[in-house]
PDB file of C-alpha atoms in Angstrom:
ATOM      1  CA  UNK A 147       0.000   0.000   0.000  1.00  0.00           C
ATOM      2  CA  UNK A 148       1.233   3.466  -0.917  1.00  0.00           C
ATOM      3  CA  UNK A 149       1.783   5.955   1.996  1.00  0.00           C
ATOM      4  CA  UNK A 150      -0.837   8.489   0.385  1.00  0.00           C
ATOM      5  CA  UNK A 151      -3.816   7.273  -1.267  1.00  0.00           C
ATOM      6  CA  UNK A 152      -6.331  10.429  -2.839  1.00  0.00           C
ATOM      7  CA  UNK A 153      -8.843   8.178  -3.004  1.00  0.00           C
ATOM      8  CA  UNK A 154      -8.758   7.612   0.879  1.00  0.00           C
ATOM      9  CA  UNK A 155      -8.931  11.607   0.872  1.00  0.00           C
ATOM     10  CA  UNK A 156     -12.011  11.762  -0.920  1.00  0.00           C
ATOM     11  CA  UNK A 157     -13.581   9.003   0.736  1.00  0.00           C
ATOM     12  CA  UNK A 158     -12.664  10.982   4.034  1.00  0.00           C
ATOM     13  CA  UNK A 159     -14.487  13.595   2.753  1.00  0.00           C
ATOM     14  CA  UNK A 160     -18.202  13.221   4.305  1.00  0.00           C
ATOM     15  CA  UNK A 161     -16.818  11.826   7.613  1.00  0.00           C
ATOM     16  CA  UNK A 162     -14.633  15.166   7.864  1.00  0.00           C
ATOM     17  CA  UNK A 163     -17.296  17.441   6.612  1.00  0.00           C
ATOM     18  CA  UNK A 164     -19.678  16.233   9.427  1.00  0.00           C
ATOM     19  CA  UNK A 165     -16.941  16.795  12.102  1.00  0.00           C
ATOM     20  CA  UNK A 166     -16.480  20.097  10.805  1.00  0.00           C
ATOM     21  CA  UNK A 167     -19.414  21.197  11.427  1.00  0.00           C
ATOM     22  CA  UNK A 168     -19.619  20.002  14.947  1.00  0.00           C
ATOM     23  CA  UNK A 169     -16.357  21.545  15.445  1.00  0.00           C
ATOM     24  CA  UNK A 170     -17.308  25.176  14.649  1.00  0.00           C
ATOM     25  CA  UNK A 171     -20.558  25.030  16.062  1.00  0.00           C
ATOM     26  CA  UNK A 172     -18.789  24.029  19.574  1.00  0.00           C
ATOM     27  CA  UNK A 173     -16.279  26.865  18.943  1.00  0.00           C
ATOM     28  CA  UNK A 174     -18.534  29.198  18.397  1.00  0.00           C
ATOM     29  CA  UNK A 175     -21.110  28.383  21.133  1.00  0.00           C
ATOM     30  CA  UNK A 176     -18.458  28.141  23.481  1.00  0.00           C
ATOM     31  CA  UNK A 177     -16.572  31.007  22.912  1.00  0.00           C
ATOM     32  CA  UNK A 178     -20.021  33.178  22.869  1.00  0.00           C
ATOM     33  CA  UNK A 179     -20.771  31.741  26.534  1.00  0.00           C
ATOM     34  CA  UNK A 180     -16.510  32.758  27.295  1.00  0.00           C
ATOM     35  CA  UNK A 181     -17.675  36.355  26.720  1.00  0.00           C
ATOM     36  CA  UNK A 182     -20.362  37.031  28.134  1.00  0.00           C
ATOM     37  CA  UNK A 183     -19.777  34.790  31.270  1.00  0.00           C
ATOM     38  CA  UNK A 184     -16.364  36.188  31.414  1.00  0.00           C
ATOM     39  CA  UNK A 185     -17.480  39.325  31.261  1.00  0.00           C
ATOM     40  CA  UNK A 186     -19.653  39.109  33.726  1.00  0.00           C
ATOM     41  CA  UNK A 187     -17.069  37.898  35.998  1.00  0.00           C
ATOM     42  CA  UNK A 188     -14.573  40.851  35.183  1.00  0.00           C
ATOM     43  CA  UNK A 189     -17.279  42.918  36.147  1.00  0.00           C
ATOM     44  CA  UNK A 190     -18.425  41.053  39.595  1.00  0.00           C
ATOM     45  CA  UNK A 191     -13.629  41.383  40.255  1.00  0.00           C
ATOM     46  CA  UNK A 192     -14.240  44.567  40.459  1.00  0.00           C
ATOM     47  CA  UNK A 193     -17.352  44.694  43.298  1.00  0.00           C
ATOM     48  CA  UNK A 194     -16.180  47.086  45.943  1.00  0.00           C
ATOM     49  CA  UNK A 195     -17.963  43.951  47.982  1.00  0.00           C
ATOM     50  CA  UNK A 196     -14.423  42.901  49.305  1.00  0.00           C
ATOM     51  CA  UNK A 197     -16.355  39.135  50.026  1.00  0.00           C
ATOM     52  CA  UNK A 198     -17.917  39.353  46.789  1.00  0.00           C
ATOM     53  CA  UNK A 199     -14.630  39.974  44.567  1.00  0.00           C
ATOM     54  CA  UNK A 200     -12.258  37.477  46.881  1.00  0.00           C
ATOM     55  CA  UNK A 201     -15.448  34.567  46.331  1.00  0.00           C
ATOM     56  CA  UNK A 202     -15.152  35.046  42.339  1.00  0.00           C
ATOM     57  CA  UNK A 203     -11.271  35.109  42.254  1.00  0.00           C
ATOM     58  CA  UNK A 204     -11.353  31.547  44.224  1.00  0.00           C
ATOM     59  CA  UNK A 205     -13.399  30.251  41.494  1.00  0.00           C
ATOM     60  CA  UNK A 206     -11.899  31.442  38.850  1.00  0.00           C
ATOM     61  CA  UNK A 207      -8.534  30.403  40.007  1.00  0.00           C
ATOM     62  CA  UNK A 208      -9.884  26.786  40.667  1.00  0.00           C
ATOM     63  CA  UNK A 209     -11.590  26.632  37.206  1.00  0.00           C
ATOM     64  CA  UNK A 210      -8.131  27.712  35.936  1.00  0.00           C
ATOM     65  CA  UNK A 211      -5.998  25.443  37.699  1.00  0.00           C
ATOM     66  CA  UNK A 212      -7.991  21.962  36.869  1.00  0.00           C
ATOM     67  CA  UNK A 213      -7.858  20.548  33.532  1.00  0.00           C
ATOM     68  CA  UNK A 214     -10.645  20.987  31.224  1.00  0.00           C
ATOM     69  CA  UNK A 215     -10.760  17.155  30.739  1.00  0.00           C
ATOM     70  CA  UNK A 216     -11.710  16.671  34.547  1.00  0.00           C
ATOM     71  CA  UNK A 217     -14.200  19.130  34.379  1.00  0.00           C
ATOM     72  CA  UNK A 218     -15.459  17.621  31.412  1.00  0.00           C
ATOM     73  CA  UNK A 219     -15.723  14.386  32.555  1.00  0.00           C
ATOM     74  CA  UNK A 220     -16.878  15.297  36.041  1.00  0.00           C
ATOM     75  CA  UNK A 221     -19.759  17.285  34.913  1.00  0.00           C
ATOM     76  CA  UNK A 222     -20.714  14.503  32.674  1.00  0.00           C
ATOM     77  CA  UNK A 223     -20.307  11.488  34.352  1.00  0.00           C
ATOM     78  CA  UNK A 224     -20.492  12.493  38.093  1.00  0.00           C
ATOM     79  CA  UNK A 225     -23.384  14.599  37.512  1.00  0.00           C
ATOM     80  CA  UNK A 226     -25.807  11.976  37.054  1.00  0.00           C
ATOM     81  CA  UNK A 227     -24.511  10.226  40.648  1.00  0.00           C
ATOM     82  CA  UNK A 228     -26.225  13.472  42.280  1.00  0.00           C
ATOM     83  CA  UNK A 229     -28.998  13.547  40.065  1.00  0.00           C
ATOM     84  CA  UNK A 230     -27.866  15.924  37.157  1.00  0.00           C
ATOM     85  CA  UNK A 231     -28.328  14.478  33.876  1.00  0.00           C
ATOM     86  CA  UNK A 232     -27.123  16.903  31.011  1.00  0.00           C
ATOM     87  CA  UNK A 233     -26.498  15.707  27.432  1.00  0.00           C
ATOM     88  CA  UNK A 234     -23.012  15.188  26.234  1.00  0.00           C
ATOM     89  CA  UNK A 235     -23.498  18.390  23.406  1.00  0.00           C
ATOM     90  CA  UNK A 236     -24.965  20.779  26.447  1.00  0.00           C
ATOM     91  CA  UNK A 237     -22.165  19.445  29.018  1.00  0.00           C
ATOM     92  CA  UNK A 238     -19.145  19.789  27.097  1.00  0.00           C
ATOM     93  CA  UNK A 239     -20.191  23.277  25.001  1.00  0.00           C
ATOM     94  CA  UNK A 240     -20.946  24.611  28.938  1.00  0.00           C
ATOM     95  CA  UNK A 241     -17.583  23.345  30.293  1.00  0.00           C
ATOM     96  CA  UNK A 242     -15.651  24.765  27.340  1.00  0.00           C
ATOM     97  CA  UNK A 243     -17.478  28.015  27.529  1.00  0.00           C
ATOM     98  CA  UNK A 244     -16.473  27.932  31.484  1.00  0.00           C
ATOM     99  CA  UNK A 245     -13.502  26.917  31.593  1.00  0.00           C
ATOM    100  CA  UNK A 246     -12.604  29.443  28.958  1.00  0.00           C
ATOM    101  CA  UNK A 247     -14.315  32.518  30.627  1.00  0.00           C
ATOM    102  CA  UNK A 248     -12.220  32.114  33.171  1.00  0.00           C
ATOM    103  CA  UNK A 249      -9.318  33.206  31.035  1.00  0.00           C
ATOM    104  CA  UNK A 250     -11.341  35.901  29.286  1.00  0.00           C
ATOM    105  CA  UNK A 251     -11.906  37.650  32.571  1.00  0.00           C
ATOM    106  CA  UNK A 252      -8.667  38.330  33.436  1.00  0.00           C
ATOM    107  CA  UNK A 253      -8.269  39.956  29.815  1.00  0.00           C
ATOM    108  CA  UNK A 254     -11.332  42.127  30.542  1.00  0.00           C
ATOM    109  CA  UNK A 255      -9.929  42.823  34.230  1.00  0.00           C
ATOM    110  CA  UNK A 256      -6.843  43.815  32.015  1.00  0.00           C
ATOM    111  CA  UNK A 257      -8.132  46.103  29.919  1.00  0.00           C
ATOM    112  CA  UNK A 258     -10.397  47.490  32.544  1.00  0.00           C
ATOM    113  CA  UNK A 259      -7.759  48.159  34.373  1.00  0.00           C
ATOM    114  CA  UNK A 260      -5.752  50.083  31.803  1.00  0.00           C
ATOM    115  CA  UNK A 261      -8.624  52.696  31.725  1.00  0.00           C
ATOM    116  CA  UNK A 262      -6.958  55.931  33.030  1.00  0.00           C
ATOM    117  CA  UNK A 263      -8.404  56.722  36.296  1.00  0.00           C
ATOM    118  CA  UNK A 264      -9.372  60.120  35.233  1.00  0.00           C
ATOM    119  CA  UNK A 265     -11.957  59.041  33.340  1.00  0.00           C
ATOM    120  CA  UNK A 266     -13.321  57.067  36.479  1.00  0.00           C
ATOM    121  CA  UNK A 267     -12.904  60.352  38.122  1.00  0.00           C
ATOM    122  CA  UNK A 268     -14.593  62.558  35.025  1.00  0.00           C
ATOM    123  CA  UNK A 269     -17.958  60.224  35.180  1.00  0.00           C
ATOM    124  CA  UNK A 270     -18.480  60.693  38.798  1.00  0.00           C
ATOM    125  CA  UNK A 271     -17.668  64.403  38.063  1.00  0.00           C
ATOM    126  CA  UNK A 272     -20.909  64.289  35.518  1.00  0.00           C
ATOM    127  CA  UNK A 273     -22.964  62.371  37.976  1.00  0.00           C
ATOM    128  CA  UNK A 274     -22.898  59.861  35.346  1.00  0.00           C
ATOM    129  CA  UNK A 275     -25.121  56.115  36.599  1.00  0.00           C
ATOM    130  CA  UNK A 276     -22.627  53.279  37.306  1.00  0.00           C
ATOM    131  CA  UNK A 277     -24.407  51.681  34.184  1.00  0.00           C
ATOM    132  CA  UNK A 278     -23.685  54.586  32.094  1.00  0.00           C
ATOM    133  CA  UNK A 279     -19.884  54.891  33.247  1.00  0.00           C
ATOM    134  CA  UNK A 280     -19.533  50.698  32.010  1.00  0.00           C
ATOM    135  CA  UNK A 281     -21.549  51.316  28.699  1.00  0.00           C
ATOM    136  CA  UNK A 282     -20.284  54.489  27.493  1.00  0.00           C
ATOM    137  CA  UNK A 283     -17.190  55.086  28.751  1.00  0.00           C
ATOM    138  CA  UNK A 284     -15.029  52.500  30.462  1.00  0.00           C
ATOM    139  CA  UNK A 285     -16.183  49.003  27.888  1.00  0.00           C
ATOM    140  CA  UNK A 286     -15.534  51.044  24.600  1.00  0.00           C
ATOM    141  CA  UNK A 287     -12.057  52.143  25.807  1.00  0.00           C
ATOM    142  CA  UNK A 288     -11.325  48.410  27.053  1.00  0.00           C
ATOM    143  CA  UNK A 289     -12.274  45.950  24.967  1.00  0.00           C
ATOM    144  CA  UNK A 290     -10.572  47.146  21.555  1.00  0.00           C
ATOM    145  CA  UNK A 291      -7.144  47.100  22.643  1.00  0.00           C
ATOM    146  CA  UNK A 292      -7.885  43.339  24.325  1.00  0.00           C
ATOM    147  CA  UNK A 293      -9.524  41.917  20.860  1.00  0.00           C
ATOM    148  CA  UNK A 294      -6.266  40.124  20.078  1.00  0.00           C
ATOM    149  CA  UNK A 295      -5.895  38.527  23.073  1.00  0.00           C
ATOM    150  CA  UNK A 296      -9.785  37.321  23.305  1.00  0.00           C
ATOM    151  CA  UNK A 297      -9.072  36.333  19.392  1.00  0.00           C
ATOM    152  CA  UNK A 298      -6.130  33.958  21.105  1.00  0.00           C
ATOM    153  CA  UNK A 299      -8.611  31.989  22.992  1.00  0.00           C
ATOM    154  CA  UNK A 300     -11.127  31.746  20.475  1.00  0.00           C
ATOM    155  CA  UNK A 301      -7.916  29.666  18.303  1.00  0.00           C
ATOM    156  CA  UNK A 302      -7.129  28.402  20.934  1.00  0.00           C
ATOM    157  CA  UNK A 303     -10.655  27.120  22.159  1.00  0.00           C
ATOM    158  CA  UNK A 304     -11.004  25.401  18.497  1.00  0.00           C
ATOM    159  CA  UNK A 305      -7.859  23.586  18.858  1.00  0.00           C
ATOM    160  CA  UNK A 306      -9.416  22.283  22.374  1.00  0.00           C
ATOM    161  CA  UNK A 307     -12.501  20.537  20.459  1.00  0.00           C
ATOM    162  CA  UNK A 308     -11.131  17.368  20.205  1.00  0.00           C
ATOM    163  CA  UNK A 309     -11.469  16.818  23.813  1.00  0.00           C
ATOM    164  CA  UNK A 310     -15.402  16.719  23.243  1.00  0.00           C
ATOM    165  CA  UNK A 311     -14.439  13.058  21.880  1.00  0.00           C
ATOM    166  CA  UNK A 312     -14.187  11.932  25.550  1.00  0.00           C
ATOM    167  CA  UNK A 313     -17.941  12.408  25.975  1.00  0.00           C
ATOM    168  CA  UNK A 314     -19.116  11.108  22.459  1.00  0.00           C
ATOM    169  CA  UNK A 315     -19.821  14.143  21.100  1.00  0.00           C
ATOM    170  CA  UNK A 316     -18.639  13.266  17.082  1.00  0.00           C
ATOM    171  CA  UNK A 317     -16.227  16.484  16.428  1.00  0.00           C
ATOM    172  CA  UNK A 318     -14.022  16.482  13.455  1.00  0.00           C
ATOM    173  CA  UNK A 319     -10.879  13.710  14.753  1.00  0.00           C
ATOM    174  CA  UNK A 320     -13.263  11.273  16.263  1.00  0.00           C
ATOM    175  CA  UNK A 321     -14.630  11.514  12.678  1.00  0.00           C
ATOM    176  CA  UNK A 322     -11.211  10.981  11.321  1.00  0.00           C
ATOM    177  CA  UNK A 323     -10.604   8.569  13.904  1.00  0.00           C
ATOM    178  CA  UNK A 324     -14.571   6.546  12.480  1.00  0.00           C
ATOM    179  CA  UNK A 325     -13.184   6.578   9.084  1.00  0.00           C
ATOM    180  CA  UNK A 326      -9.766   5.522  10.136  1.00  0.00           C
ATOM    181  CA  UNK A 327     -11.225   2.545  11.959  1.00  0.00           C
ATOM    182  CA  UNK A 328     -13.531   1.602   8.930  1.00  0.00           C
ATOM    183  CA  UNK A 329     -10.748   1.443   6.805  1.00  0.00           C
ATOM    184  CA  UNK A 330      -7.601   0.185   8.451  1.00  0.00           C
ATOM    185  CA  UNK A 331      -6.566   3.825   6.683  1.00  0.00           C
ATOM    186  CA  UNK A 332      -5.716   6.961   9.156  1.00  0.00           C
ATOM    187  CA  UNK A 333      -2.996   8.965   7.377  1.00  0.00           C
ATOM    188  CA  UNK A 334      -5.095  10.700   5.063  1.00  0.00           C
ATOM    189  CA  UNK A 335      -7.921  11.410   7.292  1.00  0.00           C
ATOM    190  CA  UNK A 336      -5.538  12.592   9.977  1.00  0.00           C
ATOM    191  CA  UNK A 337      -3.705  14.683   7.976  1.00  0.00           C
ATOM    192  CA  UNK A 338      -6.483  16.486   6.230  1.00  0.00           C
ATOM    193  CA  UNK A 339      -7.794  17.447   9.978  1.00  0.00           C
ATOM    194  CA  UNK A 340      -4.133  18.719  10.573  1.00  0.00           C
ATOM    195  CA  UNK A 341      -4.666  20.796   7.491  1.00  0.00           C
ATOM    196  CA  UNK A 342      -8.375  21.978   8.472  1.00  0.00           C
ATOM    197  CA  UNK A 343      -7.270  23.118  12.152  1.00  0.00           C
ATOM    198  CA  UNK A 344      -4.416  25.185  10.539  1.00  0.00           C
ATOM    199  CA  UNK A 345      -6.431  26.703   7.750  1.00  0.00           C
ATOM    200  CA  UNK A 346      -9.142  27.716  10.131  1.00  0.00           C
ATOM    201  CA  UNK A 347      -6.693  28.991  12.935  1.00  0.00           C
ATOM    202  CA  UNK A 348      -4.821  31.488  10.207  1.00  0.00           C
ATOM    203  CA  UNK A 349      -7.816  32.509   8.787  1.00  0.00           C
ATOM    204  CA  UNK A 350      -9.508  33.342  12.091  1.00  0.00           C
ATOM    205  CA  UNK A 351      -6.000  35.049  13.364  1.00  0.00           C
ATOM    206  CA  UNK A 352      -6.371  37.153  10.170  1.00  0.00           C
ATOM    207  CA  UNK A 353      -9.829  37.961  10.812  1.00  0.00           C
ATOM    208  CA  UNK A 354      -9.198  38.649  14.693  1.00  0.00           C
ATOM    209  CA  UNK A 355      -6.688  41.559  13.541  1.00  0.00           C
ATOM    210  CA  UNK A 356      -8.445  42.894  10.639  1.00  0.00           C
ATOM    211  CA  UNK A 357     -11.458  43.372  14.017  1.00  0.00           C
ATOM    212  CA  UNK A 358      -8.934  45.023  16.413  1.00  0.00           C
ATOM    213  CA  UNK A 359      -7.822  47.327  13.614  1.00  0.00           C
ATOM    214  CA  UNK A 360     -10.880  48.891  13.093  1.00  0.00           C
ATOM    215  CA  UNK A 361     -12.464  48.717  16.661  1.00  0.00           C
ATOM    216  CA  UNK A 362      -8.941  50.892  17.133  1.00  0.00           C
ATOM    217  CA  UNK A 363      -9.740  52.850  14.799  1.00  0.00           C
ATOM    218  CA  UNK A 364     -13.158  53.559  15.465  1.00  0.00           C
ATOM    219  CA  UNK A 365     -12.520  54.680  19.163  1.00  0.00           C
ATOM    220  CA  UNK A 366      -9.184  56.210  17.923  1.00  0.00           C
ATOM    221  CA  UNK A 367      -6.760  54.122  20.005  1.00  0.00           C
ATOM    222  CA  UNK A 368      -3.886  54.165  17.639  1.00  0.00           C
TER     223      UNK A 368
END
């Protein structure tokens, strides 16, 4: 048998296409609940509830300093010894969007924290609402110069999909891995994922820097 068969490739072809899709919809459901949940976190740091703030740093160094494999598997199969039954798609989409908000909150915390204080100081000058001071003044100034570094963990989140195999869920290498096993054949179909991951993760790189150019731009931060 040759080393590299195209008819292998093309017979890959489906299996791939199927994981593909399951791959970017768990990258992109994931790294929707990462911002907004991490977000949210950022936000509940910087409670001048001492309690409140020390309680959300705990967590999120715990969630940061277990591997996302355990809390994977724990929330899938230890969950149903106490009663909690979730579905493999819903368990390991919530755990990757988790696990990963953790991350994104200390980005947000970054960037929060790089807002000059004088601007603090110019909204409570105004008598501006705490909601107002977040919407219109402190976010827009933060989160443009941390798009590149949320755009890291989105890559990075994608290249982390193929520990949804561990719970069933059918993302694009347990699909190579089907078609491997129906044909006594892996090289191709393993390869072509190789390929797939590193098209995807330049193209979204690309895309991540052609955002934080113009969200610069836009609120004149270069």
């Amino acid at each position: 048998m040759s080393k590299w068969d195209w008819s292998y490739v093309w017979e890959a072809l489906p299996y791939l296409y199927r994981g593909a899709i399951v791959t970017v919809q768990a990258t992109v459901l994931s790294f929707a609940i990462a911002l907004v949940l991490g977000l949210i976190i950022a936000l509940i740091r910087q409670s001048p509830n001492r309690y409140v703030s020390t309680a959300m740093t705990e967590v999120v160094e715990f969630i940061r300093s277990t591997p996302l494999l355990l809390q994977v598997f724990f929330v899938y199969f230890v969950g149903p010894q106490f009663g909690i039954l979730i579905p493999a798609w819903t368990a390991g989409i919530s755990m990757l969007g988790i696990h990963y908000a953790a991350y994104c909150s200390e980005v947000y915390r970054a960037g929060i924290l790089a807002v000059e204080e004088g601007q603090w100081e110019a909204c409570t000058a105004l008598n501006l609402s705490r909601i107002r001071t977040w919407r219109t003044i402190i976010l827009p100034q933060a989160i443009p110069p941390i798009v590149p570094a949320l755009g890291n963990y989105f890559v990075g989140m994608f290249k982390e999909t193929p520990i949804l195999a561990a719970i069933a869920i059918l993302e694009m290498l347990q699909q190579a891995k089907i078609f491997g096993a129906n044909n006594y054949r892996y090289t191709e179909a393993i390869v072509m994922v190789g390929f797939f991951f590193l098209v995807f993760s330049l193209a979204a790189s690309a895309i991540v820097q052609s955002v934080s150019i113009w969200l610069n731009r836009r609120y004149r931060l270069q």
